[in-house]
Tab-separated table of C-alpha atoms in Angstrom:
chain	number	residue	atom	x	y	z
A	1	UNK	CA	100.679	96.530	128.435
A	2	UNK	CA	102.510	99.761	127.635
A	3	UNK	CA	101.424	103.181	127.260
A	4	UNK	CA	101.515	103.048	123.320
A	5	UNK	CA	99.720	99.454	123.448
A	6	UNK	CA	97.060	101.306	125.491
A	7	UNK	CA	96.632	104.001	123.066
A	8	UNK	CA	96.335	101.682	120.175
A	9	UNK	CA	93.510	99.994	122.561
A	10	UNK	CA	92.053	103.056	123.301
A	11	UNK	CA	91.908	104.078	119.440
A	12	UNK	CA	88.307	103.788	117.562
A	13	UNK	CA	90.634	101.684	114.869
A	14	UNK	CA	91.029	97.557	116.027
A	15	UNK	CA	94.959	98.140	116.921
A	16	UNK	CA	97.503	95.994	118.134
A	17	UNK	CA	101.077	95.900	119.660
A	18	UNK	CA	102.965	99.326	120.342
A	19	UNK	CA	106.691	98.710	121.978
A	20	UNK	CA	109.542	98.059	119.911
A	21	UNK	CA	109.961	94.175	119.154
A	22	UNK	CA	113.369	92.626	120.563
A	23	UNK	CA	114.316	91.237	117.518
A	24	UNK	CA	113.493	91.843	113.704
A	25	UNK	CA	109.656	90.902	114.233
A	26	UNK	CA	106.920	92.637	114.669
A	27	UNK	CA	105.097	93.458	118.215
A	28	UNK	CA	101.612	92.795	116.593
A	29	UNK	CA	100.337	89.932	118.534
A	30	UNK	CA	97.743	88.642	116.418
A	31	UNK	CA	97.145	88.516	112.688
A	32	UNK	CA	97.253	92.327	110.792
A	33	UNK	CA	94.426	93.287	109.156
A	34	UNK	CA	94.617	94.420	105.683
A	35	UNK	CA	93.122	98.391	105.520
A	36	UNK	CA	91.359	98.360	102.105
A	37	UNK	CA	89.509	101.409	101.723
A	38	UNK	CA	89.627	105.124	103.418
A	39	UNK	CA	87.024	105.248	106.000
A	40	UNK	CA	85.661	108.117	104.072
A	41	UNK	CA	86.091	106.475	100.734
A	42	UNK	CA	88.787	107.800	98.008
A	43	UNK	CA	88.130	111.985	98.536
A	44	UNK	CA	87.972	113.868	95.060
A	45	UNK	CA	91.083	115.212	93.682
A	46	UNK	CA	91.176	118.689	94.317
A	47	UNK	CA	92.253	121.089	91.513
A	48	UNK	CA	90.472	123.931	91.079
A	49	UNK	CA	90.885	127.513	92.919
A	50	UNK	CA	86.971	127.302	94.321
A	51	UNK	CA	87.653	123.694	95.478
A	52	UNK	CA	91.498	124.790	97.305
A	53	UNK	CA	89.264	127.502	99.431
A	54	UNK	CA	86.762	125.145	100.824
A	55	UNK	CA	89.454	122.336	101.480
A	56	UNK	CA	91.275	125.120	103.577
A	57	UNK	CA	87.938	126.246	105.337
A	58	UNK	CA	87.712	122.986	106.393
A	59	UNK	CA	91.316	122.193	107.708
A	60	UNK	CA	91.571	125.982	109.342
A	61	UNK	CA	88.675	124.729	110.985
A	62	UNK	CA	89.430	120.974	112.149
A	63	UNK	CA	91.290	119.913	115.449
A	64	UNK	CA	94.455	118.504	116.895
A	65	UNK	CA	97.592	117.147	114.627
A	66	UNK	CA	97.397	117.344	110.613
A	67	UNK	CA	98.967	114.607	108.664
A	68	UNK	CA	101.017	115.708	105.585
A	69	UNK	CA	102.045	113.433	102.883
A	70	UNK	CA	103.194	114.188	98.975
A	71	UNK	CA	104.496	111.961	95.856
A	72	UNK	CA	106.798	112.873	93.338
A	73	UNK	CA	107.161	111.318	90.087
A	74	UNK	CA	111.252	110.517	90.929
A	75	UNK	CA	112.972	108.785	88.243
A	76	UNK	CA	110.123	110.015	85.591
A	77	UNK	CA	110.359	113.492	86.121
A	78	UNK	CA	113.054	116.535	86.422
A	79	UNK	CA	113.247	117.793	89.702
A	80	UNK	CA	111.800	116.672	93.261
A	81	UNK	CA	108.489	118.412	93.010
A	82	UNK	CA	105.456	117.359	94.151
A	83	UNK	CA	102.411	115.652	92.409
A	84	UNK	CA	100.001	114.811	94.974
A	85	UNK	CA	99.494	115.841	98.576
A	86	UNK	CA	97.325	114.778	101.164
A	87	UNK	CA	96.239	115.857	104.439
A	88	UNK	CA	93.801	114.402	106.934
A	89	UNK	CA	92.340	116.352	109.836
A	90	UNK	CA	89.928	115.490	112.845
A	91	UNK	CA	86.667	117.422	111.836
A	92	UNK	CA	88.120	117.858	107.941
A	93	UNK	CA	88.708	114.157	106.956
A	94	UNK	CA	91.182	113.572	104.276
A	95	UNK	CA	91.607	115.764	100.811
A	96	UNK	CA	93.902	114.765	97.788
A	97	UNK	CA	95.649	118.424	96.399
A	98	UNK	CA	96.800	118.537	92.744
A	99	UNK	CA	99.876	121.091	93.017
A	100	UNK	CA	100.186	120.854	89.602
A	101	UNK	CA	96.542	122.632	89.247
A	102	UNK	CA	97.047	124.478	92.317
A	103	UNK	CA	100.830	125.557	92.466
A	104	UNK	CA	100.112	127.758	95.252
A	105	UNK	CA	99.304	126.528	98.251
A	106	UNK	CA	100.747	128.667	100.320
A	107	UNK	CA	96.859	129.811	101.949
A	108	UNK	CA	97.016	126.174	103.322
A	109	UNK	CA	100.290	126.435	104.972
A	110	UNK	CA	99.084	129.961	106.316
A	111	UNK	CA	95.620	128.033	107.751
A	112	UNK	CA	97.873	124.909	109.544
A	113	UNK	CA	100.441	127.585	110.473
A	114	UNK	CA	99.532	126.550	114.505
A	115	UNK	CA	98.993	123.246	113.929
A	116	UNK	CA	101.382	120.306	114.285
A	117	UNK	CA	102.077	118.473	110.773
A	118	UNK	CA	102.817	114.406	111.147
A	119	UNK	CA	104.880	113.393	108.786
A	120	UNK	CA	107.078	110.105	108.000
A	121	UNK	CA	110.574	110.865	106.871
A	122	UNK	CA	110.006	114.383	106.720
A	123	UNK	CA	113.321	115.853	105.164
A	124	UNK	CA	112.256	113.859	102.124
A	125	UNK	CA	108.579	115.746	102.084
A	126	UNK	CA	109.450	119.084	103.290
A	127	UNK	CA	111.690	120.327	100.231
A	128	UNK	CA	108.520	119.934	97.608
A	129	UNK	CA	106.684	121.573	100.477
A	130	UNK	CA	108.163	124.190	100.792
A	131	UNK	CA	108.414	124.982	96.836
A	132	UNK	CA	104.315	125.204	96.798
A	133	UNK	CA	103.837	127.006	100.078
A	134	UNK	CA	103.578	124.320	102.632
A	135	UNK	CA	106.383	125.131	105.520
A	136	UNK	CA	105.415	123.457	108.799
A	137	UNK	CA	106.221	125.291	112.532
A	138	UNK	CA	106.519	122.537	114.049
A	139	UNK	CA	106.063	118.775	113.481
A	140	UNK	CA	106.171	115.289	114.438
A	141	UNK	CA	108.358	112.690	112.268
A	142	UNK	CA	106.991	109.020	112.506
A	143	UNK	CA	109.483	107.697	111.027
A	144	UNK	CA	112.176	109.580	112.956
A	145	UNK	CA	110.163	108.286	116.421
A	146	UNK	CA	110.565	104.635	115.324
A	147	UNK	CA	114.554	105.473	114.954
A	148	UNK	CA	114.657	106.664	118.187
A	149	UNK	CA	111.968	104.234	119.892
A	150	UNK	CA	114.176	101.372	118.801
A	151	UNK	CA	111.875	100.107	116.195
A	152	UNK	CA	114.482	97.709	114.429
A	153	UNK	CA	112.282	98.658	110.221
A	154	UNK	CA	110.478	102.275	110.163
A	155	UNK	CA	109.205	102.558	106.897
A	156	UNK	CA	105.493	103.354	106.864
A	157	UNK	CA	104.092	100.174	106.341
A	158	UNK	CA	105.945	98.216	108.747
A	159	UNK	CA	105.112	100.795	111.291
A	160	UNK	CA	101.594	101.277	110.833
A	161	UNK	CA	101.630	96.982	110.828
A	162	UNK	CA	103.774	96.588	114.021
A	163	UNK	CA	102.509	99.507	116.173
A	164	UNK	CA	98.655	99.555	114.701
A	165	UNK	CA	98.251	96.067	113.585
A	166	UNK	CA	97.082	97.100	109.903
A	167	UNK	CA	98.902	96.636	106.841
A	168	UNK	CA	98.600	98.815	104.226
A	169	UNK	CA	98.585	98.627	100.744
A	170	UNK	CA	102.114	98.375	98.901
A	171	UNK	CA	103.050	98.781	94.949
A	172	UNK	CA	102.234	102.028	93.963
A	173	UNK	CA	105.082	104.117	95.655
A	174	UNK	CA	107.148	104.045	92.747
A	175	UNK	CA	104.741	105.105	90.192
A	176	UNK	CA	104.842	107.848	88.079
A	177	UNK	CA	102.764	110.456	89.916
A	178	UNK	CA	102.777	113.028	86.867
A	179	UNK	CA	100.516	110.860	85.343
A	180	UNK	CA	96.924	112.991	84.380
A	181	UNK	CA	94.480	111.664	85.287
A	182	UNK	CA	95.760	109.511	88.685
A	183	UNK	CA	94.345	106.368	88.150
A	184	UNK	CA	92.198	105.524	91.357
A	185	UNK	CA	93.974	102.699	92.952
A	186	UNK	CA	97.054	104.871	93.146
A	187	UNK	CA	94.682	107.883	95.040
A	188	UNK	CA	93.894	105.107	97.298
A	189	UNK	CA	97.051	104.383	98.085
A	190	UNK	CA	98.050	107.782	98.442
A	191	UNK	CA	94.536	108.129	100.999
A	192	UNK	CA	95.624	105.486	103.247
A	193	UNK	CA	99.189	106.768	103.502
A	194	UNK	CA	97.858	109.672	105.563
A	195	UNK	CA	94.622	107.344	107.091
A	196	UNK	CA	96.342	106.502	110.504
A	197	UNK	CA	99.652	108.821	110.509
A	198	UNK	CA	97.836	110.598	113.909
A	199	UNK	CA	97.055	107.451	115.182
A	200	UNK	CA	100.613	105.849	114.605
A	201	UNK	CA	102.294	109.448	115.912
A	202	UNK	CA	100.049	109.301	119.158
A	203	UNK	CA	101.189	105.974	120.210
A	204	UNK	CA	104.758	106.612	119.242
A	205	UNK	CA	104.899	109.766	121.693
A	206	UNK	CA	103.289	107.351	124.255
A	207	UNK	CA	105.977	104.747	123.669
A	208	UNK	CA	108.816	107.610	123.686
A	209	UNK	CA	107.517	109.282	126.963
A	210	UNK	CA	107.868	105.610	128.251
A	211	UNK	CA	111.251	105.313	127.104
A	212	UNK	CA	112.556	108.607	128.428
A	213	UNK	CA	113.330	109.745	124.633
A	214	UNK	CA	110.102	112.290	124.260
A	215	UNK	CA	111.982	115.174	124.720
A	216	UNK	CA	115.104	114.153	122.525
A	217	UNK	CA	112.128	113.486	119.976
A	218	UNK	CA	111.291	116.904	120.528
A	219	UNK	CA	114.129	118.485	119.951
A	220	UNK	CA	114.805	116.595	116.690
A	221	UNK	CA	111.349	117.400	115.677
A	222	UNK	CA	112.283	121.116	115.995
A	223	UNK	CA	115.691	121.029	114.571
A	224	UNK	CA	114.119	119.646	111.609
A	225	UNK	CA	111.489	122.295	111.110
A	226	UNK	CA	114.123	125.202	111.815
A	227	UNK	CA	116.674	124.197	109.386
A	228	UNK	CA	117.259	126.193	106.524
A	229	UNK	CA	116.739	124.888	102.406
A	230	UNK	CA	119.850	122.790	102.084
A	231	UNK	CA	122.617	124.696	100.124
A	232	UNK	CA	122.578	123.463	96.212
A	233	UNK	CA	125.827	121.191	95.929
A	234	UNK	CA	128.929	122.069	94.024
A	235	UNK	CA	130.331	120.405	91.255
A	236	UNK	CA	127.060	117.762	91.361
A	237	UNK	CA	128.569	115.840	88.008
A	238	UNK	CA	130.705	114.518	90.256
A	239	UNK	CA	128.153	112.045	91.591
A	240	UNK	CA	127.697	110.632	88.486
A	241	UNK	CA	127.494	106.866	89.220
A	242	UNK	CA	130.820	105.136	88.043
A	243	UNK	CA	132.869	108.110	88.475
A	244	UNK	CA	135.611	105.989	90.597
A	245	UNK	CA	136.809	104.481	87.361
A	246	UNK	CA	137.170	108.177	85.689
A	247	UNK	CA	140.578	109.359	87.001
A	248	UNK	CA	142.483	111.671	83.908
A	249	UNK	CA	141.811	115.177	83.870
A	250	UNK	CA	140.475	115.443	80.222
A	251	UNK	CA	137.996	112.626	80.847
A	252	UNK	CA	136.746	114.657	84.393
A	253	UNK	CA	136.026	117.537	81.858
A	254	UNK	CA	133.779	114.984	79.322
A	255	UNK	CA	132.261	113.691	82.339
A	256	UNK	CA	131.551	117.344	83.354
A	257	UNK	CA	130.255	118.156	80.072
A	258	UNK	CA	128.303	115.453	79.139
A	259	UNK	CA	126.180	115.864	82.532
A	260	UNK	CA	125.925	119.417	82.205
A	261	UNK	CA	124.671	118.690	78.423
A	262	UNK	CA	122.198	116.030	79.661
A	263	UNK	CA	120.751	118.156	82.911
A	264	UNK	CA	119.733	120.989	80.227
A	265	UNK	CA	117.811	118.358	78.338
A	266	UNK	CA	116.224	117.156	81.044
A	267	UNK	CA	115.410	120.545	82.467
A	268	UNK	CA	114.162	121.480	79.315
A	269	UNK	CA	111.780	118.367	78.632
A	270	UNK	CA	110.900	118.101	82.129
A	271	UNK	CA	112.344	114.505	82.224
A	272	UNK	CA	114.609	112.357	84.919
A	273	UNK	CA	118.082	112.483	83.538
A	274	UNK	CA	118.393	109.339	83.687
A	275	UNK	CA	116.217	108.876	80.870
A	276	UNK	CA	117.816	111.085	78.792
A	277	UNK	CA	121.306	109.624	78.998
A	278	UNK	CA	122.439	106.928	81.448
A	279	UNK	CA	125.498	107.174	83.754
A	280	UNK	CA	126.993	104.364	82.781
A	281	UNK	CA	126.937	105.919	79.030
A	282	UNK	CA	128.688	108.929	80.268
A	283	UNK	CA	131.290	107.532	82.239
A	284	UNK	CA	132.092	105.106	79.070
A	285	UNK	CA	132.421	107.859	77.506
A	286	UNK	CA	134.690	109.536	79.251
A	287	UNK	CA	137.024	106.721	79.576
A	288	UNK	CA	136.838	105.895	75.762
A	289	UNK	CA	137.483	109.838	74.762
A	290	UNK	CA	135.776	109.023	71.456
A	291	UNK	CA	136.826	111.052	68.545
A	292	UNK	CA	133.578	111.447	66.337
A	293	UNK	CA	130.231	110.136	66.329
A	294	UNK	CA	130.765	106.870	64.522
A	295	UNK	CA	133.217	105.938	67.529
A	296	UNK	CA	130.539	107.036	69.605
A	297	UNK	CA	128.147	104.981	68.748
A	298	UNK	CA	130.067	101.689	68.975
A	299	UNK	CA	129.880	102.237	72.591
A	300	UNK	CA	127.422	101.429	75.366
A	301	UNK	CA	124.498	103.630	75.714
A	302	UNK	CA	124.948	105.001	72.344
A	303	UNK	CA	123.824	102.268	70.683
A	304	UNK	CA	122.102	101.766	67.333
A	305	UNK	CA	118.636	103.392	69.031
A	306	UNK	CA	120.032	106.725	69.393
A	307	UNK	CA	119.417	108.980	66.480
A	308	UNK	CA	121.850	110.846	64.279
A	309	UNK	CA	121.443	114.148	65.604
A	310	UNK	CA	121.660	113.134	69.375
A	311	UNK	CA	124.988	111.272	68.814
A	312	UNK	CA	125.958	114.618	67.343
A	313	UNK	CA	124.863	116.184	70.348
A	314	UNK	CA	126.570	114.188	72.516
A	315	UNK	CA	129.673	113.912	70.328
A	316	UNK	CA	129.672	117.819	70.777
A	317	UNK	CA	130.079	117.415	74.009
A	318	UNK	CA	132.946	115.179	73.765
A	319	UNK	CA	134.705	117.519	71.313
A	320	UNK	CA	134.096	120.785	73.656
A	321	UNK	CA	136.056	118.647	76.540
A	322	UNK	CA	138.621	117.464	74.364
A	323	UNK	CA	139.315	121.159	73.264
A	324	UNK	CA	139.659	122.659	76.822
A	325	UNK	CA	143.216	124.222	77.627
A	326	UNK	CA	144.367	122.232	80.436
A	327	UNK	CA	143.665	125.078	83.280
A	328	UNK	CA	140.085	124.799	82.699
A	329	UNK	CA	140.053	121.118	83.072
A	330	UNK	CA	138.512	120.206	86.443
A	331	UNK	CA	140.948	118.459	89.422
A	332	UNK	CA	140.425	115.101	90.032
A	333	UNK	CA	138.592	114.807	93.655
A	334	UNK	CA	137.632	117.436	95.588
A	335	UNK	CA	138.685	120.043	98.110
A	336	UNK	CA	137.108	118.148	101.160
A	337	UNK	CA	136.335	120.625	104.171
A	338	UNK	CA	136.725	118.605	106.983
A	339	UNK	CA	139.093	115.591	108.167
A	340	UNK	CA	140.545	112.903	105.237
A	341	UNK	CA	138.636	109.797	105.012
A	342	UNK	CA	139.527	107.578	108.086
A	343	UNK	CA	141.099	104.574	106.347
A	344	UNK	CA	143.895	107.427	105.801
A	345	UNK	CA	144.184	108.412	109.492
A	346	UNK	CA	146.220	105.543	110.859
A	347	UNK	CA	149.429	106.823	108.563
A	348	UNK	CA	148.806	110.614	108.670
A	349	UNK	CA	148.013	110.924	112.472
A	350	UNK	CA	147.844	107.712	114.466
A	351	UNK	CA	146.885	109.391	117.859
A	352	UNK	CA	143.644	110.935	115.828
A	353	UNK	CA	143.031	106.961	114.404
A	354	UNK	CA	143.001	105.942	118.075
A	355	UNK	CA	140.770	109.053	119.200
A	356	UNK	CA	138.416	107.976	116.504
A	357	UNK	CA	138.538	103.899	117.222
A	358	UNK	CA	137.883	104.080	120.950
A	359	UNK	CA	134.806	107.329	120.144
A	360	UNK	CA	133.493	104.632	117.927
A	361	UNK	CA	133.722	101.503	120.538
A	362	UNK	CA	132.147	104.288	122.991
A	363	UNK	CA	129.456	105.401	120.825
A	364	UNK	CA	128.542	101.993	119.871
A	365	UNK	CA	128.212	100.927	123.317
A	366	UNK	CA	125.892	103.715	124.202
A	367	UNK	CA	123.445	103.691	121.387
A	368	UNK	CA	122.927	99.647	121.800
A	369	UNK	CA	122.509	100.483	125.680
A	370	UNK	CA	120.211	103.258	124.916
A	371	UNK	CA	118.319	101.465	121.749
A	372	UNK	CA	118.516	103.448	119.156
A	373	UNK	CA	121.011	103.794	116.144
A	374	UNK	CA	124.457	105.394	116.570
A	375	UNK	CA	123.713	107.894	113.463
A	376	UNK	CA	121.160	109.434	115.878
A	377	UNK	CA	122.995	109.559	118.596
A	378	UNK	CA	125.295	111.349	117.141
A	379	UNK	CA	126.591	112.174	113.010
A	380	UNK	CA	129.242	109.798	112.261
A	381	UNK	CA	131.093	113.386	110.730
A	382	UNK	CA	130.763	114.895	114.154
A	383	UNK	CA	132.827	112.321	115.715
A	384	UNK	CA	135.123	112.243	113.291
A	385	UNK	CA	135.994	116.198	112.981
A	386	UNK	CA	136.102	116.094	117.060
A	387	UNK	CA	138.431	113.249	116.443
A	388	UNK	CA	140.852	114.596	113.956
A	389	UNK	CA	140.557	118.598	115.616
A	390	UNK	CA	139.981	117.636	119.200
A	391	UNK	CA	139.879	120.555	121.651
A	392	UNK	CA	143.127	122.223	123.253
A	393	UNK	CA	142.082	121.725	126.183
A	394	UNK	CA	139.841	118.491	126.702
A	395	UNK	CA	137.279	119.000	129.495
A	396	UNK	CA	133.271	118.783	129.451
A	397	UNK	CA	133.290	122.049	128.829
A	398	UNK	CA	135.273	122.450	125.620
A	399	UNK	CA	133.632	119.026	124.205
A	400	UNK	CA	130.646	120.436	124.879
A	401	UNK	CA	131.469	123.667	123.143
A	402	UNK	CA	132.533	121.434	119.626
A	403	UNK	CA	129.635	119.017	119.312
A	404	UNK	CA	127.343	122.221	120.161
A	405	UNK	CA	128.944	123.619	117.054
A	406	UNK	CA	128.526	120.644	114.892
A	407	UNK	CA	124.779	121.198	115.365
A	408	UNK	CA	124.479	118.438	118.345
A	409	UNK	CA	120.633	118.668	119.987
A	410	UNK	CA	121.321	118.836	123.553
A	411	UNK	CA	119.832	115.699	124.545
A	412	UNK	CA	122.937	114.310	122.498
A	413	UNK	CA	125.346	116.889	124.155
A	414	UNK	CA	123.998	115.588	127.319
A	415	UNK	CA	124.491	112.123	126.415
A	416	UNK	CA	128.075	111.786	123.794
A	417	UNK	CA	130.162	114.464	125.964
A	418	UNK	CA	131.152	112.012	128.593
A	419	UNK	CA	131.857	109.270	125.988
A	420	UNK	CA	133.567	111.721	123.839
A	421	UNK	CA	135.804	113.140	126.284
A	422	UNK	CA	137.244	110.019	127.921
A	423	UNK	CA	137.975	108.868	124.390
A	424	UNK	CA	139.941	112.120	123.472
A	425	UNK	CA	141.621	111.980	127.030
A	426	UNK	CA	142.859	108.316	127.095
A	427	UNK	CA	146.173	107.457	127.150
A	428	UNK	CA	146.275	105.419	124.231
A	429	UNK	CA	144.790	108.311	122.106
């Protein structure tokens, strides 16, 4: 039996399994048992100033590791921000926070301040977070462990069912947690999500120490809770879905206008853009370049469901791009920092495509020997800007020196420079 197997033993909860399976299965060795119910039953929903004081009392004064969870209402909603968080302490049990009642919860971050916050995929968590107050010192990513234990599926569920041998309760993930007031099978749901996270991070830093990988957890852990808000992106129209098929100028700018039109609607009615206008409607229109309303609303998305006055809204849009002087129209593509997109490398430099194919064969070979995926090994766009700009000089030293700069954790300097280096020194590079 391993080490996590014995803590799952040792836990009060009936447990089963631990070690990453050798194949797509799960380690549980007998039948999963289904966890129904909170083992404090469904906590109240706290949203009231009076009630936010005690719940911190209580967490300020509980033990050990605190498990963070929150839901957003994606795809319903405008923005990323949080609906619902829980928490669950030893010695403060579990408590359901309304952060639309209590927008500031910044007091709670300041009480967990020294304590470790468990969390599964916590770059997806951790920008809500921080909007309300909630920014973690340090913390330990489930999810993240499983990547780096080997576990071949890390979502929650599978997790908590192969290392714990329970299987929680699925369907209400996608809901729309804006809803007021939250029905109580989805705070039951959202309960359980945070029931075992200390049980199912305990047995993953068991498993890790017993893999050798602890410390590289470690340092991932921390270069998670360091890193700074991520930068807004530029120009983010151009992600609008379907935009391959958009290639004139002029239709870039009714793209650009159409999204910019919709995102202030959405903003303004607190809605996911999406619902507001698709982006299949605004890339059609784009391509079609219609010239009034009428011709607008023969096309898809616009169809006979769409009122008079949106069409004219939308038609507006259409107009203001079609009446831009050519200089303001937006390039097609952007100005990419960084190396071209490999399929390009082989005729622009084929000495960097050959630098790039054998640090990919290496890479490979060492992730599958180490068990974990390659993309945590290393960033794919690591390898490839080392690739395409290798060092003057190649020696440990100087490769060293470049994935260092590329934000490499030194567990992966450790591990990538030798690979790296004999790739960027071989004679067929």
């Amino acid at each position: 039996m391993t080490d996590a197997q014995d803590t799952a033993a040792d836990s009060s909860l009936r447990t089963t399994g631990g070690t990453p399976p050798d194949d797509a299965g799960s380690s549980v060795t007998g039948a999963p048992t289904p966890l129904l119910e909170p083992r404090e039953g469904i906590p109240p929903v706290i949203a009231d100033a009076a009630s936010l004081t005690e719940v911190i009392s209580a967490f300020a004064a509980g033990s050990g590791p605190v498990a963070v969870d929150a839901e957003r209402a994606s795809g319903y909603r405008y923005g990323q921000r949080a609906y619902l968080v829980q928490l669950r302490r030893e010695g403060a049990g579990t408590a359901l926070i309304d952060p639309v009642a209590c927008p500031d919860l910044s007091g709670l971050g300041a009480a967990l301040a020294g304590a470790e916050w468990d969390l599964h995929a916590a770059t997806q968590d951790l920008p809500c977070l921080r909007e309300i107050g909630m920014i973690p010192t340090r913390l330990f990513d489930t999810e993240l462990a499983g990547r780096l234990a080997g576990f071949p599926r890390v979502g929650l569920g599978a997790m908590v069912e192969g290392v714990l041998g329970y299987v929680l309760e699925k369907g209400h993930s996608a809901v729309d947690w804006s809803t007021r007031p939250l029905p109580e099978p989805w705070l039951r749901y959202a309960a359980l999500d945070v029931e075992l996270l200390v049980d199912l991070r305990d047995a993953l830093e068991k498993e890790l120490d017993r893999q050798g990988k602890l410390e590289w957890a470690l340092q991932e852990f921390d270069a998670i809770a360091t890193a700074p808000p991520a930068e807004p992106r530029k120009d983010p129209w151009r992600r609008t879905s379907g935009m391959h098929k958009v290639r004139r100028r002029r239709q870039l700018g009714v793209v650009r206008e159409l999204w910019e039109t919709r995102d202030r609607i959405a903003q303004r009615r607190d809605v996911s853009p999406g619902k507001v206008l698709s982006d299949a409607a605004i890339v059609e229109a784009a391509l079609s370049l219609p010239a009034n309303a009428h011709a607008l609303a023969a096309l898809n998305g616009f169809g006979h469901r769409m009122g008079r006055r949106q069409l004219e809204q939308w038609q507006a849009a259409v107009d203001r791009a079609r009446a831009l002087p050519d200089t303001a129209l937006p390039q097609p593509g952007q100005p990419v920092a960084g190396p071209p997109p490999p399929r390009a490398w082989a005729d622009k430099d084929p000495a960097a495509a050959a630098r790039l194919s054998s640090a990919r064969a290496g890479v490979t070979a060492l992730a599958e020997q180490l068990g974990l995926p390659q993309e945590n090994l290393v960033t794919p766009d690591t390898v490839r800007r080392i690739c395409w700009e290798p060092p003057q000089s190649v020696d440990t030293d100087s490769v060293e020196a470049a994935l260092t700069g590329y934000g490499a954790r030194a567990w992966q300097v450790a591990l990538v420079t030798p690979v790296l280096a004999k790739a960027l020194s071989s004679k067929g590079a």
